[in-house]
Amino acid sequence: MKAVVDTNVIAYFLLGTPKFVTEAREFWNQADELFAPALWEAEIANVIWMASRAKVIAAQDASAKLALAGRLGILSINNRTLWHGALARSMSSGVAVYDTLFVELADREGVAMATFDDKVLKAYPQIAKRPRDLL
């Protein structure tokens, strides 16, 4: 399966977030070509940092989680190639540019975007899907 993957799917997979981890793992097992705006790299590093600060993961595990993120095989796409379209989408939908970068990439690639973000799912139902809906 080819798809754009939102940072929240990556985070729930890496952190084993109970409410979402099973769905995220099943998605990961089916995915073979994943893309994301390069923004995901900073976002996932921040998520791991926040998880460590909140004691969701041990501080000594943070670096290993980040290294695992780097081995997931996600193709990072330069944000600058997406930002005009993402801005236009944000202006019309009210969804943050951080999120519409992923939507713009999915639309350009002609693939679905896997996300748990309810606002994105509601604003872009033809593009954004829960991971389980892509299986």
Short mmCIF file of N, CA and C in Angstrom, two decimals:
data_model
loop_
_atom_site.label_atom_id
_atom_site.label_comp_id
_atom_site.label_asym_id
_atom_site.label_seq_id
_atom_site.Cartn_x
_atom_site.Cartn_y
_atom_site.Cartn_z
N MET A 1 0.83 -1.18 0.00
CA MET A 1 0.00 0.00 0.00
C MET A 1 0.88 1.25 0.00
N LYS A 2 0.52 2.20 -0.83
CA LYS A 2 1.21 3.48 -0.92
C LYS A 2 0.31 4.53 -0.27
N ALA A 3 0.87 5.34 0.65
CA ALA A 3 0.06 6.34 1.35
C ALA A 3 0.96 7.43 1.93
N VAL A 4 0.33 8.55 2.23
CA VAL A 4 0.97 9.58 3.03
C VAL A 4 0.61 9.27 4.48
N VAL A 5 1.58 9.34 5.35
CA VAL A 5 1.35 9.00 6.76
C VAL A 5 1.53 10.24 7.62
N ASP A 6 0.52 10.50 8.45
CA ASP A 6 0.55 11.63 9.38
C ASP A 6 1.45 11.30 10.56
N THR A 7 2.01 12.32 11.15
CA THR A 7 2.91 12.14 12.29
C THR A 7 2.22 11.43 13.45
N ASN A 8 0.91 11.66 13.63
CA ASN A 8 0.25 11.01 14.76
C ASN A 8 0.23 9.48 14.60
N VAL A 9 0.12 8.99 13.39
CA VAL A 9 0.16 7.54 13.16
C VAL A 9 1.54 7.00 13.52
N ILE A 10 2.56 7.72 13.11
CA ILE A 10 3.94 7.34 13.42
C ILE A 10 4.16 7.34 14.93
N ALA A 11 3.69 8.40 15.58
CA ALA A 11 3.88 8.54 17.02
C ALA A 11 3.19 7.43 17.80
N TYR A 12 1.95 7.15 17.46
CA TYR A 12 1.22 6.10 18.19
C TYR A 12 1.86 4.74 17.97
N PHE A 13 2.39 4.52 16.78
CA PHE A 13 3.10 3.29 16.48
C PHE A 13 4.37 3.18 17.33
N LEU A 14 5.18 4.23 17.31
CA LEU A 14 6.46 4.21 18.03
C LEU A 14 6.29 4.15 19.54
N LEU A 15 5.29 4.88 20.05
CA LEU A 15 5.11 4.99 21.50
C LEU A 15 4.21 3.90 22.06
N GLY A 16 3.56 3.15 21.19
CA GLY A 16 2.67 2.10 21.67
C GLY A 16 1.46 2.64 22.41
N THR A 17 0.92 3.75 21.94
CA THR A 17 -0.21 4.40 22.59
C THR A 17 -1.41 3.45 22.60
N PRO A 18 -1.87 3.04 23.80
CA PRO A 18 -2.87 1.99 23.90
C PRO A 18 -4.12 2.14 23.02
N LYS A 19 -4.69 3.30 22.95
CA LYS A 19 -5.94 3.49 22.20
C LYS A 19 -5.75 3.30 20.69
N PHE A 20 -4.53 3.50 20.20
CA PHE A 20 -4.30 3.51 18.76
C PHE A 20 -3.26 2.51 18.26
N VAL A 21 -2.49 1.90 19.13
CA VAL A 21 -1.33 1.13 18.70
C VAL A 21 -1.70 -0.07 17.82
N THR A 22 -2.77 -0.76 18.12
CA THR A 22 -3.14 -1.93 17.32
C THR A 22 -3.45 -1.52 15.89
N GLU A 23 -4.24 -0.47 15.73
CA GLU A 23 -4.58 0.01 14.40
C GLU A 23 -3.34 0.51 13.66
N ALA A 24 -2.48 1.23 14.37
CA ALA A 24 -1.25 1.75 13.76
C ALA A 24 -0.34 0.60 13.33
N ARG A 25 -0.22 -0.43 14.14
CA ARG A 25 0.64 -1.58 13.79
C ARG A 25 0.10 -2.32 12.58
N GLU A 26 -1.22 -2.52 12.54
CA GLU A 26 -1.82 -3.21 11.39
C GLU A 26 -1.58 -2.42 10.11
N PHE A 27 -1.71 -1.10 10.20
CA PHE A 27 -1.43 -0.24 9.05
C PHE A 27 0.03 -0.41 8.62
N TRP A 28 0.92 -0.36 9.60
CA TRP A 28 2.35 -0.46 9.28
C TRP A 28 2.70 -1.78 8.62
N ASN A 29 2.04 -2.84 9.03
CA ASN A 29 2.30 -4.15 8.45
C ASN A 29 1.85 -4.25 7.00
N GLN A 30 0.90 -3.42 6.60
CA GLN A 30 0.38 -3.45 5.23
C GLN A 30 1.06 -2.42 4.31
N ALA A 31 1.66 -1.42 4.90
CA ALA A 31 2.23 -0.32 4.12
C ALA A 31 3.58 -0.73 3.53
N ASP A 32 3.78 -0.36 2.26
CA ASP A 32 5.10 -0.63 1.69
C ASP A 32 5.74 0.60 1.06
N GLU A 33 4.97 1.67 0.87
CA GLU A 33 5.54 2.90 0.33
C GLU A 33 4.86 4.08 1.02
N LEU A 34 5.59 4.69 1.95
CA LEU A 34 5.02 5.78 2.74
C LEU A 34 5.77 7.08 2.48
N PHE A 35 4.99 8.16 2.42
CA PHE A 35 5.52 9.50 2.19
C PHE A 35 5.04 10.42 3.30
N ALA A 36 5.76 11.50 3.52
CA ALA A 36 5.32 12.55 4.44
C ALA A 36 6.11 13.81 4.12
N PRO A 37 5.50 14.97 4.37
CA PRO A 37 6.29 16.20 4.25
C PRO A 37 7.45 16.12 5.24
N ALA A 38 8.57 16.69 4.90
CA ALA A 38 9.75 16.63 5.77
C ALA A 38 9.48 17.15 7.18
N LEU A 39 8.44 17.91 7.33
CA LEU A 39 8.02 18.40 8.65
C LEU A 39 7.87 17.26 9.66
N TRP A 40 7.51 16.08 9.21
CA TRP A 40 7.27 14.97 10.13
C TRP A 40 8.50 14.68 10.99
N GLU A 41 9.68 14.91 10.45
CA GLU A 41 10.90 14.59 11.19
C GLU A 41 11.03 15.45 12.45
N ALA A 42 10.77 16.74 12.32
CA ALA A 42 10.80 17.63 13.49
C ALA A 42 9.64 17.32 14.43
N GLU A 43 8.48 17.05 13.85
CA GLU A 43 7.32 16.75 14.68
C GLU A 43 7.53 15.48 15.51
N ILE A 44 8.08 14.43 14.92
CA ILE A 44 8.25 13.19 15.67
C ILE A 44 9.33 13.35 16.73
N ALA A 45 10.37 14.10 16.44
CA ALA A 45 11.39 14.37 17.46
C ALA A 45 10.76 15.11 18.63
N ASN A 46 9.88 16.06 18.35
CA ASN A 46 9.21 16.81 19.40
C ASN A 46 8.27 15.91 20.21
N VAL A 47 7.55 15.04 19.53
CA VAL A 47 6.64 14.11 20.21
C VAL A 47 7.44 13.21 21.16
N ILE A 48 8.56 12.70 20.71
CA ILE A 48 9.39 11.84 21.54
C ILE A 48 9.93 12.62 22.74
N TRP A 49 10.35 13.84 22.52
CA TRP A 49 10.82 14.69 23.62
C TRP A 49 9.71 14.91 24.64
N MET A 50 8.50 15.24 24.15
CA MET A 50 7.38 15.47 25.07
C MET A 50 7.00 14.18 25.81
N ALA A 51 7.06 13.04 25.14
CA ALA A 51 6.75 11.77 25.79
C ALA A 51 7.76 11.47 26.89
N SER A 52 9.00 11.80 26.64
CA SER A 52 10.03 11.61 27.65
C SER A 52 9.81 12.54 28.85
N ARG A 53 9.51 13.79 28.57
CA ARG A 53 9.25 14.76 29.65
C ARG A 53 8.05 14.35 30.50
N ALA A 54 7.03 13.76 29.85
CA ALA A 54 5.82 13.34 30.56
C ALA A 54 5.97 11.95 31.17
N LYS A 55 7.15 11.36 31.03
CA LYS A 55 7.45 10.03 31.57
C LYS A 55 6.61 8.93 30.91
N VAL A 56 6.18 9.17 29.67
CA VAL A 56 5.50 8.13 28.90
C VAL A 56 6.53 7.11 28.44
N ILE A 57 7.71 7.59 28.12
CA ILE A 57 8.85 6.72 27.83
C ILE A 57 10.01 7.18 28.70
N ALA A 58 10.92 6.28 28.98
CA ALA A 58 12.10 6.63 29.77
C ALA A 58 13.01 7.53 28.95
N ALA A 59 13.63 8.47 29.59
CA ALA A 59 14.52 9.41 28.91
C ALA A 59 15.61 8.67 28.12
N GLN A 60 16.12 7.59 28.67
CA GLN A 60 17.18 6.85 27.99
C GLN A 60 16.68 6.11 26.75
N ASP A 61 15.35 6.00 26.57
CA ASP A 61 14.79 5.35 25.39
C ASP A 61 14.48 6.32 24.25
N ALA A 62 14.55 7.60 24.53
CA ALA A 62 14.16 8.61 23.53
C ALA A 62 15.01 8.51 22.27
N SER A 63 16.29 8.40 22.42
CA SER A 63 17.18 8.35 21.26
C SER A 63 16.92 7.10 20.42
N ALA A 64 16.65 5.99 21.06
CA ALA A 64 16.36 4.75 20.34
C ALA A 64 15.04 4.88 19.57
N LYS A 65 14.05 5.53 20.16
CA LYS A 65 12.77 5.75 19.46
C LYS A 65 12.99 6.62 18.22
N LEU A 66 13.80 7.64 18.36
CA LEU A 66 14.08 8.51 17.22
C LEU A 66 14.84 7.75 16.13
N ALA A 67 15.78 6.92 16.53
CA ALA A 67 16.52 6.11 15.56
C ALA A 67 15.57 5.15 14.84
N LEU A 68 14.61 4.57 15.58
CA LEU A 68 13.62 3.69 14.96
C LEU A 68 12.78 4.47 13.95
N ALA A 69 12.38 5.68 14.31
CA ALA A 69 11.62 6.52 13.38
C ALA A 69 12.38 6.70 12.08
N GLY A 70 13.68 6.91 12.18
CA GLY A 70 14.50 7.09 11.01
C GLY A 70 14.63 5.85 10.13
N ARG A 71 14.36 4.69 10.71
CA ARG A 71 14.45 3.43 9.96
C ARG A 71 13.10 2.96 9.41
N LEU A 72 12.06 3.74 9.59
CA LEU A 72 10.73 3.32 9.15
C LEU A 72 10.54 3.38 7.64
N GLY A 73 11.47 4.00 6.94
CA GLY A 73 11.41 4.02 5.49
C GLY A 73 10.46 5.05 4.90
N ILE A 74 10.15 6.07 5.66
CA ILE A 74 9.25 7.12 5.17
C ILE A 74 10.03 8.06 4.27
N LEU A 75 9.54 8.28 3.07
CA LEU A 75 10.18 9.20 2.14
C LEU A 75 9.75 10.61 2.50
N SER A 76 10.70 11.46 2.88
CA SER A 76 10.42 12.84 3.26
C SER A 76 10.44 13.74 2.04
N ILE A 77 9.38 14.52 1.88
CA ILE A 77 9.23 15.43 0.75
C ILE A 77 9.42 16.86 1.24
N ASN A 78 10.20 17.62 0.50
CA ASN A 78 10.50 19.00 0.88
C ASN A 78 9.22 19.81 1.06
N ASN A 79 9.09 20.47 2.19
CA ASN A 79 7.90 21.27 2.51
C ASN A 79 7.66 22.38 1.49
N ARG A 80 8.73 22.94 0.98
CA ARG A 80 8.61 24.07 0.06
C ARG A 80 7.86 23.70 -1.22
N THR A 81 7.91 22.42 -1.58
CA THR A 81 7.19 21.99 -2.78
C THR A 81 5.69 21.90 -2.52
N LEU A 82 5.29 21.98 -1.27
CA LEU A 82 3.89 21.79 -0.88
C LEU A 82 3.25 23.01 -0.25
N TRP A 83 4.04 23.99 0.16
CA TRP A 83 3.50 25.03 1.04
C TRP A 83 2.47 25.94 0.41
N HIS A 84 2.55 26.24 -0.87
CA HIS A 84 1.53 27.10 -1.49
C HIS A 84 0.17 26.40 -1.50
N GLY A 85 0.17 25.15 -1.91
CA GLY A 85 -1.09 24.39 -1.91
C GLY A 85 -1.62 24.19 -0.50
N ALA A 86 -0.71 23.92 0.44
CA ALA A 86 -1.12 23.73 1.83
C ALA A 86 -1.72 25.00 2.41
N LEU A 87 -1.11 26.13 2.09
CA LEU A 87 -1.64 27.41 2.58
C LEU A 87 -3.04 27.65 2.03
N ALA A 88 -3.23 27.42 0.74
CA ALA A 88 -4.55 27.60 0.13
C ALA A 88 -5.58 26.69 0.80
N ARG A 89 -5.20 25.45 1.07
CA ARG A 89 -6.11 24.53 1.75
C ARG A 89 -6.46 25.02 3.16
N SER A 90 -5.46 25.52 3.86
CA SER A 90 -5.70 26.02 5.21
C SER A 90 -6.62 27.23 5.21
N MET A 91 -6.42 28.10 4.25
CA MET A 91 -7.25 29.30 4.16
C MET A 91 -8.72 28.95 3.95
N SER A 92 -8.98 27.91 3.18
CA SER A 92 -10.37 27.56 2.88
C SER A 92 -10.98 26.61 3.91
N SER A 93 -10.16 25.85 4.64
CA SER A 93 -10.71 24.84 5.55
C SER A 93 -10.61 25.20 7.03
N GLY A 94 -9.66 26.09 7.38
CA GLY A 94 -9.43 26.38 8.79
C GLY A 94 -8.53 25.36 9.47
N VAL A 95 -8.02 24.40 8.72
CA VAL A 95 -7.09 23.40 9.25
C VAL A 95 -5.68 23.97 9.15
N ALA A 96 -4.88 23.77 10.19
CA ALA A 96 -3.53 24.32 10.24
C ALA A 96 -2.67 23.86 9.07
N VAL A 97 -1.78 24.74 8.62
CA VAL A 97 -0.86 24.42 7.53
C VAL A 97 -0.02 23.19 7.87
N TYR A 98 0.36 23.04 9.13
CA TYR A 98 1.12 21.85 9.52
C TYR A 98 0.42 20.57 9.06
N ASP A 99 -0.90 20.57 9.16
CA ASP A 99 -1.68 19.40 8.78
C ASP A 99 -1.98 19.34 7.29
N THR A 100 -2.23 20.51 6.68
CA THR A 100 -2.58 20.49 5.25
C THR A 100 -1.38 20.20 4.36
N LEU A 101 -0.18 20.30 4.88
CA LEU A 101 0.99 19.86 4.11
C LEU A 101 0.84 18.37 3.76
N PHE A 102 0.36 17.59 4.71
CA PHE A 102 0.16 16.15 4.49
C PHE A 102 -0.96 15.91 3.49
N VAL A 103 -2.05 16.69 3.62
CA VAL A 103 -3.18 16.56 2.70
C VAL A 103 -2.75 16.92 1.29
N GLU A 104 -2.02 18.02 1.15
CA GLU A 104 -1.54 18.46 -0.16
C GLU A 104 -0.67 17.39 -0.81
N LEU A 105 0.22 16.79 -0.04
CA LEU A 105 1.09 15.74 -0.57
C LEU A 105 0.27 14.54 -1.03
N ALA A 106 -0.69 14.13 -0.22
CA ALA A 106 -1.52 12.98 -0.59
C ALA A 106 -2.29 13.27 -1.88
N ASP A 107 -2.83 14.45 -1.98
CA ASP A 107 -3.58 14.82 -3.19
C ASP A 107 -2.68 14.82 -4.41
N ARG A 108 -1.50 15.39 -4.28
CA ARG A 108 -0.56 15.42 -5.41
C ARG A 108 -0.12 14.03 -5.85
N GLU A 109 0.06 13.15 -4.87
CA GLU A 109 0.51 11.78 -5.18
C GLU A 109 -0.65 10.88 -5.62
N GLY A 110 -1.88 11.35 -5.42
CA GLY A 110 -3.04 10.55 -5.78
C GLY A 110 -3.24 9.35 -4.87
N VAL A 111 -2.86 9.53 -3.59
CA VAL A 111 -3.00 8.46 -2.60
C VAL A 111 -3.75 8.99 -1.39
N ALA A 112 -4.13 8.10 -0.51
CA ALA A 112 -4.80 8.49 0.73
C ALA A 112 -3.77 8.94 1.76
N MET A 113 -4.25 9.67 2.73
CA MET A 113 -3.45 10.09 3.87
C MET A 113 -3.97 9.34 5.10
N ALA A 114 -3.10 8.64 5.79
CA ALA A 114 -3.46 7.93 7.02
C ALA A 114 -3.30 8.89 8.20
N THR A 115 -4.37 9.08 8.96
CA THR A 115 -4.33 9.99 10.10
C THR A 115 -5.36 9.60 11.14
N PHE A 116 -5.11 10.03 12.37
CA PHE A 116 -6.09 9.91 13.45
C PHE A 116 -6.69 11.28 13.78
N ASP A 117 -6.29 12.32 13.07
CA ASP A 117 -6.70 13.69 13.36
C ASP A 117 -8.15 13.92 12.91
N ASP A 118 -9.05 14.07 13.87
CA ASP A 118 -10.47 14.22 13.56
C ASP A 118 -10.77 15.45 12.70
N LYS A 119 -10.08 16.54 12.95
CA LYS A 119 -10.33 17.76 12.17
C LYS A 119 -9.95 17.55 10.70
N VAL A 120 -8.84 16.90 10.47
CA VAL A 120 -8.40 16.62 9.10
C VAL A 120 -9.33 15.62 8.44
N LEU A 121 -9.72 14.59 9.18
CA LEU A 121 -10.64 13.59 8.64
C LEU A 121 -11.96 14.22 8.21
N LYS A 122 -12.45 15.16 9.00
CA LYS A 122 -13.72 15.81 8.70
C LYS A 122 -13.58 16.79 7.53
N ALA A 123 -12.49 17.54 7.48
CA ALA A 123 -12.30 18.56 6.44
C ALA A 123 -11.96 17.95 5.07
N TYR A 124 -11.30 16.80 5.07
CA TYR A 124 -10.83 16.19 3.82
C TYR A 124 -11.20 14.71 3.74
N PRO A 125 -12.49 14.39 3.77
CA PRO A 125 -12.90 12.97 3.83
C PRO A 125 -12.54 12.15 2.59
N GLN A 126 -12.30 12.81 1.46
CA GLN A 126 -11.94 12.06 0.25
C GLN A 126 -10.46 11.68 0.25
N ILE A 127 -9.67 12.38 1.05
CA ILE A 127 -8.21 12.16 1.06
C ILE A 127 -7.75 11.52 2.37
N ALA A 128 -8.21 12.06 3.49
CA ALA A 128 -7.77 11.62 4.81
C ALA A 128 -8.63 10.47 5.31
N LYS A 129 -7.97 9.42 5.77
CA LYS A 129 -8.66 8.22 6.25
C LYS A 129 -7.99 7.71 7.52
N ARG A 130 -8.77 7.07 8.36
CA ARG A 130 -8.18 6.35 9.49
C ARG A 130 -7.34 5.22 8.92
N PRO A 131 -6.26 4.85 9.59
CA PRO A 131 -5.44 3.75 9.08
C PRO A 131 -6.25 2.48 8.82
N ARG A 132 -7.19 2.15 9.69
CA ARG A 132 -7.98 0.92 9.51
C ARG A 132 -8.80 0.95 8.22
N ASP A 133 -9.16 2.14 7.78
CA ASP A 133 -9.96 2.26 6.57
C ASP A 133 -9.14 2.10 5.29
N LEU A 134 -7.84 2.04 5.44
CA LEU A 134 -6.96 1.85 4.29
C LEU A 134 -6.52 0.39 4.14
N LEU A 135 -6.90 -0.43 5.09
CA LEU A 135 -6.48 -1.84 5.07
C LEU A 135 -7.42 -2.69 4.23
#
